[in-house]
Amino acid sequence: MGTYQLHHAPYWGVLLFLAVSAVVITAAGGDDQRLVLLRERRLGHAAVNLVGAVAVAFVLVVNLSRGEPIASLVAAVAIAAVLHRMWVKAGRPRGIRDVTAEAEAGH
C-alpha cells in the first residue's frame, strides 16, 4: 500500500459515519435544535457535545500537522463565512423550521 492510500479515510469509515449520521438525524426528527441541545442546560447533553467537539479538534490537529489540508480548511472557513452572512441576512432564524415558514409565507 503506497503512502497515497495511507492518508485517506477508509471507505467503510465514511459509510459508517453516513449511517450513524442518518440514524441520529432521523431520531431527532430533523430538528437541528434537538441535535445541538445547547439551550437545555443538561449536563449529559453538554458532555456529549463536548466529546464531539474534542473528537473534531483532535482530527483537525492531526490533519493540520501534516500541512496538506490547509487549502481545504481555508475553503471550509470561506464557505462557513458565506453561510454565516446568509444567516445574518435572513434575520438569524433559530431553526430550519423558521426558515421554511418564512420562505412559505413569502410566496
Short mmCIF file of C-alpha atoms in Angstrom, two decimals:
data_model
loop_
_atom_site.label_atom_id
_atom_site.label_comp_id
_atom_site.label_asym_id
_atom_site.label_seq_id
_atom_site.Cartn_x
_atom_site.Cartn_y
_atom_site.Cartn_z
CA MET A 1 0.00 0.00 0.00
CA GLY A 2 1.52 3.31 -1.07
CA THR A 3 1.70 6.45 1.04
CA TYR A 4 -1.04 7.98 -1.11
CA GLN A 5 -3.55 5.49 0.27
CA LEU A 6 -2.41 5.82 3.88
CA HIS A 7 -3.64 9.41 4.19
CA HIS A 8 -7.22 8.91 3.06
CA ALA A 9 -10.25 7.88 5.06
CA PRO A 10 -11.25 4.26 4.52
CA TYR A 11 -14.48 3.89 2.57
CA TRP A 12 -16.07 1.80 5.31
CA GLY A 13 -15.38 4.61 7.80
CA VAL A 14 -17.15 7.14 5.60
CA LEU A 15 -20.09 4.78 5.12
CA LEU A 16 -20.28 4.11 8.87
CA PHE A 17 -20.26 7.85 9.58
CA LEU A 18 -23.01 8.35 7.00
CA ALA A 19 -25.14 5.61 8.56
CA VAL A 20 -24.70 6.89 12.12
CA SER A 21 -25.46 10.45 10.99
CA ALA A 22 -28.63 9.32 9.23
CA VAL A 23 -29.81 7.49 12.36
CA VAL A 24 -29.13 10.49 14.62
CA ILE A 25 -30.84 12.96 12.28
CA THR A 26 -33.84 10.66 11.89
CA ALA A 27 -34.07 10.14 15.66
CA ALA A 28 -34.11 13.92 16.16
CA GLY A 29 -36.83 14.30 13.56
CA GLY A 30 -34.59 16.62 11.57
CA ASP A 31 -34.87 19.27 14.31
CA ASP A 32 -31.49 21.00 14.43
CA GLN A 33 -32.11 22.35 17.94
CA ARG A 34 -32.65 18.84 19.29
CA LEU A 35 -29.35 17.82 17.73
CA VAL A 36 -27.34 20.66 19.26
CA LEU A 37 -29.10 20.70 22.65
CA LEU A 38 -27.25 23.74 23.95
CA ARG A 39 -30.25 25.58 25.36
CA GLU A 40 -31.39 22.67 27.51
CA ARG A 41 -28.55 23.17 30.02
CA ARG A 42 -28.42 19.49 30.86
CA LEU A 43 -25.08 18.03 31.88
CA GLY A 44 -25.45 14.86 29.80
CA HIS A 45 -26.19 16.79 26.62
CA ALA A 46 -23.28 19.13 27.25
CA ALA A 47 -20.99 16.14 27.82
CA VAL A 48 -22.00 14.54 24.51
CA ASN A 49 -21.39 17.81 22.67
CA LEU A 50 -18.04 18.22 24.43
CA VAL A 51 -16.92 14.72 23.40
CA GLY A 52 -17.89 15.50 19.81
CA ALA A 53 -16.02 18.81 19.90
CA VAL A 54 -12.90 17.11 21.31
CA ALA A 55 -13.05 14.44 18.59
CA VAL A 56 -13.33 17.09 15.86
CA ALA A 57 -10.49 19.12 17.39
CA PHE A 58 -8.29 16.01 17.54
CA VAL A 59 -8.93 15.21 13.88
CA LEU A 60 -8.18 18.81 12.91
CA VAL A 61 -4.90 18.83 14.83
CA VAL A 62 -3.80 15.53 13.31
CA ASN A 63 -4.71 16.64 9.79
CA LEU A 64 -3.15 20.07 10.15
CA SER A 65 0.07 18.57 11.48
CA ARG A 66 0.59 17.06 8.02
CA GLY A 67 0.27 20.51 6.44
CA GLU A 68 -1.52 19.26 3.33
CA PRO A 69 -5.16 20.07 4.16
CA ILE A 70 -4.63 23.79 4.72
CA ALA A 71 -6.39 24.62 1.42
CA SER A 72 -9.39 22.50 2.47
CA LEU A 73 -9.56 24.26 5.81
CA VAL A 74 -9.40 27.68 4.12
CA ALA A 75 -12.20 26.61 1.76
CA ALA A 76 -14.31 25.36 4.68
CA VAL A 77 -13.83 28.66 6.54
CA ALA A 78 -14.78 30.61 3.41
CA ILE A 79 -17.94 28.52 2.97
CA ALA A 80 -18.80 28.98 6.65
CA ALA A 81 -18.35 32.75 6.29
CA VAL A 82 -20.71 32.86 3.31
CA LEU A 83 -23.30 30.73 5.13
CA HIS A 84 -23.00 32.94 8.24
CA ARG A 85 -23.52 36.07 6.14
CA MET A 86 -26.62 34.47 4.58
CA TRP A 87 -27.91 33.51 8.04
CA VAL A 88 -27.45 37.07 9.35
CA LYS A 89 -29.09 38.50 6.22
CA ALA A 90 -32.08 36.16 6.81
CA GLY A 91 -32.57 37.67 10.27
CA ARG A 92 -30.72 34.98 12.24
CA PRO A 93 -33.51 32.38 12.28
CA ARG A 94 -33.32 29.95 15.19
CA GLY A 95 -34.04 26.75 13.30
CA ILE A 96 -34.78 25.25 9.92
CA ARG A 97 -38.49 25.36 10.69
CA ASP A 98 -38.35 29.16 10.95
CA VAL A 99 -36.58 29.42 7.60
CA THR A 100 -39.12 27.13 5.95
CA ALA A 101 -42.05 29.04 7.47
CA GLU A 102 -40.63 32.38 6.35
CA ALA A 103 -39.96 31.04 2.84
CA GLU A 104 -43.52 29.71 2.55
CA ALA A 105 -45.02 32.95 3.91
CA GLY A 106 -43.10 34.95 1.33
CA HIS A 107 -44.59 33.03 -1.61
#
